[in-house]
mmCIF file of C-alpha atoms and ligand atoms in Angstrom:
data_model
loop_
_atom_site.group_PDB
_atom_site.id
_atom_site.type_symbol
_atom_site.label_atom_id
_atom_site.label_comp_id
_atom_site.label_asym_id
_atom_site.label_seq_id
_atom_site.Cartn_x
_atom_site.Cartn_y
_atom_site.Cartn_z
ATOM 1 C CA MET A 1 23.374 0.624 -5.969
ATOM 2 C CA ILE A 2 21.583 3.584 -7.716
ATOM 3 C CA VAL A 3 19.706 5.991 -6.841
ATOM 4 C CA ALA A 4 18.108 7.401 -9.640
ATOM 5 C CA ARG A 5 15.828 10.814 -9.288
ATOM 6 C CA THR A 6 14.715 11.903 -12.928
ATOM 7 C CA VAL A 7 12.800 9.251 -15.554
ATOM 8 C CA ALA A 8 16.039 9.501 -18.354
ATOM 9 C CA GLU A 9 18.599 7.888 -14.857
ATOM 10 C CA ALA A 10 16.350 4.871 -13.817
ATOM 11 C CA ARG A 11 15.642 3.640 -17.597
ATOM 12 C CA ALA A 12 19.738 4.295 -18.050
ATOM 13 C CA GLY A 13 19.752 3.043 -13.971
ATOM 14 C CA LEU A 14 18.097 -0.053 -15.633
ATOM 15 C CA GLU A 15 19.499 -0.522 -19.500
ATOM 16 C CA PRO A 16 22.300 -2.592 -18.560
ATOM 17 C CA ARG A 17 19.838 -5.380 -16.426
ATOM 18 C CA ARG A 18 16.947 -5.254 -19.659
ATOM 19 C CA GLY A 19 17.985 -9.976 -19.922
ATOM 20 C CA GLY A 20 17.256 -10.690 -16.569
ATOM 21 C CA SER A 21 13.470 -10.169 -14.447
ATOM 22 C CA VAL A 22 13.471 -6.642 -12.885
ATOM 23 C CA GLY A 23 10.345 -6.337 -9.547
ATOM 24 C CA LEU A 24 9.798 -3.253 -8.514
ATOM 25 C CA VAL A 25 8.469 -2.353 -4.958
ATOM 26 C CA PRO A 26 6.893 1.145 -4.587
ATOM 27 C CA THR A 27 7.132 2.914 -1.727
ATOM 28 C CA MET A 28 6.256 6.159 -0.065
ATOM 29 C CA GLY A 29 9.356 5.287 2.193
ATOM 30 C CA ALA A 30 9.369 5.799 6.071
ATOM 31 C CA LEU A 31 10.504 2.405 5.525
ATOM 32 C CA HIS A 32 9.426 -0.597 8.223
ATOM 33 C CA ALA A 33 9.254 -4.199 8.451
ATOM 34 C CA GLY A 34 6.482 -4.606 6.130
ATOM 35 C CA HIS A 35 8.156 -2.957 3.214
ATOM 36 C CA ARG A 36 11.356 -4.971 4.523
ATOM 37 C CA ALA A 37 8.788 -7.937 3.350
ATOM 38 C CA LEU A 38 8.373 -7.275 0.024
ATOM 39 C CA LEU A 39 11.686 -5.871 -0.770
ATOM 40 C CA ALA A 40 12.923 -9.572 0.620
ATOM 41 C CA ALA A 41 10.569 -11.264 -1.831
ATOM 42 C CA ALA A 42 11.342 -9.339 -4.462
ATOM 43 C CA ARG A 43 15.163 -10.363 -4.059
ATOM 44 C CA ALA A 44 14.053 -14.331 -3.727
ATOM 45 C CA GLU A 45 12.712 -13.782 -6.844
ATOM 46 C CA CYS A 46 14.311 -11.252 -9.259
ATOM 47 C CA ASP A 47 17.486 -11.160 -11.229
ATOM 48 C CA THR A 48 16.929 -7.090 -10.624
ATOM 49 C CA VAL A 49 15.020 -5.361 -7.874
ATOM 50 C CA VAL A 50 13.966 -1.590 -8.085
ATOM 51 C CA ALA A 51 12.166 0.308 -4.854
ATOM 52 C CA SER A 52 10.287 2.968 -5.581
ATOM 53 C CA VAL A 53 10.529 6.216 -2.628
ATOM 54 C CA PHE A 54 7.983 8.749 -4.130
ATOM 55 C CA VAL A 55 5.480 10.443 -1.696
ATOM 56 C CA ASN A 56 2.626 10.748 -4.038
ATOM 57 C CA PRO A 57 0.496 13.820 -3.434
ATOM 58 C CA ALA A 58 -2.156 12.397 -6.304
ATOM 59 C CA GLN A 59 -3.223 9.958 -3.724
ATOM 60 C CA PHE A 60 -4.672 12.758 -0.533
ATOM 61 C CA GLY A 61 -6.843 14.367 -0.164
ATOM 62 C CA PRO A 62 -7.222 18.122 0.795
ATOM 63 C CA ASN A 63 -7.631 17.294 4.419
ATOM 64 C CA GLU A 64 -5.424 14.621 4.665
ATOM 65 C CA ASP A 65 -1.194 14.343 6.225
ATOM 66 C CA LEU A 66 0.622 14.722 2.532
ATOM 67 C CA ASP A 67 2.432 17.426 4.653
ATOM 68 C CA ARG A 68 2.918 15.855 7.572
ATOM 69 C CA TYR A 69 3.524 12.032 6.668
ATOM 70 C CA PRO A 70 6.735 10.988 7.502
ATOM 71 C CA ARG A 71 10.049 11.631 5.097
ATOM 72 C CA ASP A 72 14.034 10.494 5.791
ATOM 73 C CA GLU A 73 15.582 9.920 2.535
ATOM 74 C CA ALA A 74 18.682 8.967 4.276
ATOM 75 C CA SER A 75 17.384 6.194 6.548
ATOM 76 C CA ASP A 76 14.925 4.713 3.207
ATOM 77 C CA LEU A 77 17.657 4.491 0.965
ATOM 78 C CA ALA A 78 20.490 2.949 4.239
ATOM 79 C CA ALA A 79 17.408 0.373 4.155
ATOM 80 C CA LEU A 80 16.488 -0.388 0.400
ATOM 81 C CA GLU A 81 20.637 -0.676 -0.036
ATOM 82 C CA GLU A 82 20.464 -2.985 2.893
ATOM 83 C CA ALA A 83 17.837 -4.918 1.797
ATOM 84 C CA GLY A 84 19.674 -5.341 -1.804
ATOM 85 C CA VAL A 85 18.154 -3.393 -4.048
ATOM 86 C CA ASP A 86 19.900 -2.398 -7.035
ATOM 87 C CA LEU A 87 18.163 0.944 -8.154
ATOM 88 C CA ALA A 88 16.202 3.367 -5.411
ATOM 89 C CA PHE A 89 14.063 5.671 -7.582
ATOM 90 C CA VAL A 90 13.693 8.351 -5.640
ATOM 91 C CA PRO A 91 11.934 11.439 -7.885
ATOM 92 C CA SER A 92 10.281 14.563 -7.042
ATOM 93 C CA ALA A 93 6.605 15.503 -7.886
ATOM 94 C CA GLY A 94 7.874 17.772 -10.811
ATOM 95 C CA GLU A 95 9.485 14.668 -11.976
ATOM 96 C CA MET A 96 6.259 12.169 -11.446
ATOM 97 C CA TYR A 97 3.076 15.645 -12.045
ATOM 98 C CA PRO A 98 5.599 17.924 -14.537
ATOM 99 C CA PRO A 99 3.472 20.677 -15.583
ATOM 100 C CA GLY A 100 0.773 20.390 -17.834
ATOM 101 C CA PHE A 101 0.250 16.022 -16.993
ATOM 102 C CA GLN A 102 -3.676 15.441 -17.717
ATOM 103 C CA THR A 103 -3.608 12.002 -17.853
ATOM 104 C CA TRP A 104 -4.951 9.859 -15.244
ATOM 105 C CA VAL A 105 -6.300 6.381 -14.844
ATOM 106 C CA GLU A 106 -9.789 5.540 -12.575
ATOM 107 C CA VAL A 107 -10.458 1.535 -11.731
ATOM 108 C CA ALA A 108 -14.343 2.097 -12.297
ATOM 109 C CA GLU A 109 -15.971 -0.735 -9.797
ATOM 110 C CA LEU A 110 -12.833 -1.963 -7.518
ATOM 111 C CA GLY A 111 -11.915 2.247 -7.209
ATOM 112 C CA ARG A 112 -14.900 3.011 -5.693
ATOM 113 C CA GLY A 113 -16.464 3.111 -1.703
ATOM 114 C CA LEU A 114 -14.614 1.288 1.122
ATOM 115 C CA GLU A 115 -11.062 3.572 0.754
ATOM 116 C CA ASP A 116 -12.582 5.584 -1.729
ATOM 117 C CA ASP A 117 -16.249 6.977 0.438
ATOM 118 C CA SER A 118 -13.281 8.233 2.861
ATOM 119 C CA ARG A 119 -10.615 9.009 0.896
ATOM 120 C CA PRO A 120 -12.817 10.449 -2.696
ATOM 121 C CA GLY A 121 -10.055 10.517 -5.498
ATOM 122 C CA HIS A 122 -7.047 8.333 -4.162
ATOM 123 C CA PHE A 123 -7.067 5.266 -5.938
ATOM 124 C CA ARG A 124 -7.254 7.524 -9.201
ATOM 125 C CA GLY A 125 -4.504 9.493 -7.509
ATOM 126 C CA VAL A 126 -2.812 4.843 -6.625
ATOM 127 C CA ALA A 127 -3.633 4.185 -9.576
ATOM 128 C CA THR A 128 -2.475 6.714 -12.272
ATOM 129 C CA VAL A 129 0.923 7.050 -9.937
ATOM 130 C CA CYS A 130 1.646 2.589 -10.429
ATOM 131 C CA LEU A 131 0.846 2.884 -14.323
ATOM 132 C CA LYS A 132 3.281 5.394 -14.614
ATOM 133 C CA LEU A 133 6.807 3.500 -12.456
ATOM 134 C CA PHE A 134 5.811 0.668 -14.247
ATOM 135 C CA ALA A 135 5.690 2.201 -17.391
ATOM 136 C CA ILE A 136 9.707 3.830 -16.455
ATOM 137 C CA VAL A 137 10.127 0.521 -14.363
ATOM 138 C CA ARG A 138 9.099 -2.639 -17.215
ATOM 139 C CA PRO A 139 9.042 -4.853 -14.032
ATOM 140 C CA ASP A 140 8.195 -8.562 -14.528
ATOM 141 C CA ARG A 141 7.044 -8.098 -10.935
ATOM 142 C CA ALA A 142 4.877 -5.953 -9.044
ATOM 143 C CA TYR A 143 5.560 -6.283 -5.022
ATOM 144 C CA PHE A 144 2.266 -4.637 -3.313
ATOM 145 C CA GLY A 145 1.544 -5.597 0.821
ATOM 146 C CA GLN A 146 -2.020 -7.190 1.607
ATOM 147 C CA LYS A 147 -2.412 -4.702 4.528
ATOM 148 C CA ASP A 148 -3.766 -2.373 1.410
ATOM 149 C CA ALA A 149 -6.168 -5.205 0.271
ATOM 150 C CA GLN A 150 -7.433 -2.778 -1.764
ATOM 151 C CA GLN A 151 -5.354 -0.806 -3.225
ATOM 152 C CA ALA A 152 -3.857 -5.147 -4.236
ATOM 153 C CA GLU A 153 -7.344 -5.488 -5.778
ATOM 154 C CA VAL A 154 -7.166 -1.931 -8.260
ATOM 155 C CA VAL A 155 -3.459 -2.497 -9.165
ATOM 156 C CA THR A 156 -4.340 -6.061 -10.145
ATOM 157 C CA ARG A 157 -7.451 -5.325 -11.618
ATOM 158 C CA MET A 158 -5.326 -1.967 -13.682
ATOM 159 C CA VAL A 159 -2.379 -4.959 -14.803
ATOM 160 C CA ASP A 160 -4.967 -7.196 -16.413
ATOM 161 C CA ASP A 161 -7.341 -4.854 -18.392
ATOM 162 C CA LEU A 162 -4.098 -3.147 -19.750
ATOM 163 C CA ALA A 163 -3.041 -5.613 -19.966
ATOM 164 C CA LEU A 164 0.376 -4.267 -18.930
ATOM 165 C CA GLY A 165 2.325 -8.238 -18.496
ATOM 166 C CA ILE A 166 3.138 -8.017 -14.953
ATOM 167 C CA ASP A 167 3.105 -10.274 -12.017
ATOM 168 C CA VAL A 168 1.173 -8.340 -8.830
ATOM 169 C CA ARG A 169 2.081 -10.600 -5.822
ATOM 170 C CA VAL A 170 0.611 -9.074 -2.606
ATOM 171 C CA VAL A 171 2.444 -10.195 0.009
ATOM 172 C CA PRO A 172 0.645 -11.041 3.683
ATOM 173 C CA THR A 173 0.753 -8.104 6.062
ATOM 174 C CA VAL A 174 3.411 -8.240 8.417
ATOM 175 C CA ARG A 175 2.322 -7.299 12.431
ATOM 176 C CA ASP A 176 4.137 -6.251 15.919
ATOM 177 C CA GLU A 177 3.761 -9.196 18.277
ATOM 178 C CA ASP A 178 0.748 -7.281 19.804
ATOM 179 C CA GLY A 179 -1.113 -7.918 16.215
ATOM 180 C CA LEU A 180 -1.231 -4.413 14.811
ATOM 181 C CA ALA A 181 -0.513 -4.052 11.477
ATOM 182 C CA LEU A 182 2.884 -2.217 10.140
ATOM 183 C CA SER A 183 1.592 1.323 8.890
ATOM 184 C CA SER A 184 4.009 4.024 8.383
ATOM 185 C CA ARG A 185 1.549 5.719 10.047
ATOM 186 C CA ASN A 186 1.492 4.390 12.983
ATOM 187 C CA ALA A 187 4.510 6.465 13.814
ATOM 188 C CA TYR A 188 1.769 9.379 14.233
ATOM 189 C CA LEU A 189 0.592 7.612 17.489
ATOM 190 C CA SER A 190 1.023 8.093 21.370
ATOM 191 C CA PRO A 191 1.476 5.582 23.402
ATOM 192 C CA GLU A 192 -1.549 5.583 24.615
ATOM 193 C CA GLU A 193 -2.818 5.766 21.125
ATOM 194 C CA ARG A 194 -0.997 3.420 20.249
ATOM 195 C CA ARG A 195 -2.144 0.715 23.314
ATOM 196 C CA THR A 196 -5.719 1.316 21.344
ATOM 197 C CA ALA A 197 -4.753 0.623 17.884
ATOM 198 C CA ARG A 198 -4.243 -3.104 19.086
ATOM 199 C CA ALA A 199 -8.751 -2.854 19.102
ATOM 200 C CA LEU A 200 -8.222 -3.211 15.515
ATOM 201 C CA PRO A 201 -6.579 -6.555 14.834
ATOM 202 C CA ARG A 202 -8.471 -7.451 17.456
ATOM 203 C CA ALA A 203 -11.767 -6.454 16.566
ATOM 204 C CA LEU A 204 -10.941 -8.694 12.954
ATOM 205 C CA ALA A 205 -10.073 -11.417 14.999
ATOM 206 C CA ALA A 206 -13.252 -11.738 16.339
ATOM 207 C CA GLY A 207 -14.475 -11.230 13.159
ATOM 208 C CA ALA A 208 -12.872 -13.896 11.366
ATOM 209 C CA GLU A 209 -14.413 -16.110 14.363
ATOM 210 C CA ALA A 210 -17.443 -15.374 13.962
ATOM 211 C CA HIS A 211 -16.811 -16.087 10.253
ATOM 212 C CA ARG A 212 -15.444 -19.891 11.202
ATOM 213 C CA GLU A 213 -18.447 -20.465 13.803
ATOM 214 C CA GLY A 214 -20.907 -19.189 11.042
ATOM 215 C CA GLY A 215 -21.611 -15.931 12.355
ATOM 216 C CA ASP A 216 -22.234 -12.675 10.757
ATOM 217 C CA PRO A 217 -18.216 -11.181 11.088
ATOM 218 C CA ALA A 218 -18.667 -7.799 10.485
ATOM 219 C CA ALA A 219 -21.082 -7.988 13.024
ATOM 220 C CA ALA A 220 -19.092 -9.569 15.028
ATOM 221 C CA ALA A 221 -16.452 -7.273 14.621
ATOM 222 C CA ARG A 222 -18.325 -4.183 14.907
ATOM 223 C CA ALA A 223 -19.530 -5.680 18.549
ATOM 224 C CA ALA A 224 -15.836 -5.736 19.769
ATOM 225 C CA LEU A 225 -14.827 -2.367 18.214
ATOM 226 C CA ALA A 226 -18.019 -0.982 19.712
ATOM 227 C CA ALA A 227 -16.338 -1.824 23.382
ATOM 228 C CA GLU A 228 -13.286 0.110 22.551
ATOM 229 C CA PRO A 229 -15.205 3.792 22.403
ATOM 230 C CA ARG A 230 -11.529 5.596 21.802
ATOM 231 C CA VAL A 231 -11.306 4.178 18.573
ATOM 232 C CA ALA A 232 -13.323 5.442 16.033
ATOM 233 C CA PRO A 233 -14.554 2.814 13.414
ATOM 234 C CA ASP A 234 -14.926 4.716 9.324
ATOM 235 C CA TYR A 235 -16.107 0.900 7.819
ATOM 236 C CA VAL A 236 -15.475 -2.720 9.319
ATOM 237 C CA GLU A 237 -17.256 -4.451 5.784
ATOM 238 C CA VAL A 238 -16.626 -8.184 4.186
ATOM 239 C CA ALA A 239 -15.562 -7.778 0.662
ATOM 240 C CA HIS A 240 -16.411 -9.742 -2.075
ATOM 241 C CA TRP A 241 -13.070 -9.386 -4.196
ATOM 242 C CA ASN A 242 -12.361 -11.912 -6.714
ATOM 243 C CA GLY A 243 -12.953 -15.135 -4.942
ATOM 244 C CA ARG A 244 -12.192 -13.711 -2.363
ATOM 245 C CA ALA A 245 -13.522 -12.936 1.686
ATOM 246 C CA VAL A 246 -12.161 -10.149 3.422
ATOM 247 C CA LEU A 247 -12.980 -8.706 6.430
ATOM 248 C CA VAL A 248 -11.180 -5.324 6.109
ATOM 249 C CA ALA A 249 -11.699 -1.834 8.425
ATOM 250 C CA ALA A 250 -10.877 1.286 9.317
ATOM 251 C CA ALA A 251 -11.190 3.510 12.684
ATOM 252 C CA ARG A 252 -9.381 6.727 13.141
ATOM 253 C CA VAL A 253 -7.181 6.451 16.983
ATOM 254 C CA GLY A 254 -6.876 10.106 18.030
ATOM 255 C CA SER A 255 -6.341 12.085 14.436
ATOM 256 C CA THR A 256 -4.498 8.613 12.637
ATOM 257 C CA ARG A 257 -6.523 7.123 10.518
ATOM 258 C CA LEU A 258 -5.688 2.621 10.595
ATOM 259 C CA ILE A 259 -6.918 0.058 8.028
ATOM 260 C CA ASP A 260 -6.274 -3.389 8.061
ATOM 261 C CA ASN A 261 -8.117 -6.910 7.065
ATOM 262 C CA VAL A 262 -8.185 -10.369 7.657
ATOM 263 C CA VAL A 263 -8.960 -13.239 4.507
ATOM 264 C CA LEU A 264 -11.982 -15.014 5.209
ATOM 265 C CA GLU A 265 -12.244 -17.207 2.374
ATOM 266 C CA GLY A 266 -9.354 -17.570 -0.694
ATOM 267 C CA GLY A 267 -6.883 -14.963 -0.843
ATOM 268 C CA TRP A 268 -3.507 -14.048 -2.531
ATOM 269 C CA GLU A 269 -0.647 -16.379 -3.652
HETATM 270 O O1 PAF B 1 1.033 1.767 -0.702
HETATM 271 C C1 PAF B 1 1.740 3.045 -0.923
HETATM 272 O O2 PAF B 1 2.850 2.846 -0.413
HETATM 273 C C2 PAF B 1 1.264 3.736 -2.346
HETATM 274 O O3 PAF B 1 0.053 3.314 -2.234
HETATM 275 C C3 PAF B 1 2.209 2.959 -2.762
HETATM 276 C C4 PAF B 1 1.566 2.188 -3.896
HETATM 277 C C5 PAF B 1 3.138 3.205 -3.202
HETATM 278 C C6 PAF B 1 1.239 4.467 -4.631
HETATM 279 O O4 PAF B 1 2.146 5.589 -4.640
#
């Protein structure tokens, strides 16, 4: 596996492989089984698999967890090697945002509301870094997790609007046995909080069940969450995106903010 730390190294490493298909899995590291599912999907579909590991400062707000976001480069690189990645792109913040950087991408409608209400500017940071990664790697396919459903919609819209010609693949959420969606931020939870956090997927399941029975999924999920006072909901809404209806939720358990969702109608191919 090539480890490229600069744009020039990434381009040079990919040059001999341009004849075949290239898949990109963008990550912020702290890799878990959810990332491994993205990498496996890329490995199965692409001749060359590139994974980026970059904790993108531009998508964190001033009071968010940028400083304490889990980082373990050696373990991430070992996981990427194990997953059969051909090139790991591990740039510094200075490489991605050199002095004078001033070009930002905004996805005007899908990038507003829900996550953006709590994390203003988040999707501007996500869209900008993804566009830059796409420009460096020039992938045929890029892989994102369904857990970050609004992010997947934002990136898909950007790819379509800017005619980037990349197939955005959305891979189903990987869950622990008790239903909690895998997330690098689960590492912040104490054992007690970890047990409490199960209320979030349970509430979404209650919402999906209500929907199947003709009821109001968001109301049912909110009611289920209200039964667990140690979970502080941020939003519980039905999002209508591109022919899909998705019950989306964000909540705090202690100081940890978790998001999750369940598809009610439609879905990703
Ligand atoms: O989902 C993530 O880990 C990040 O938002 C991404 C897509 C790697 C962009 O920094």
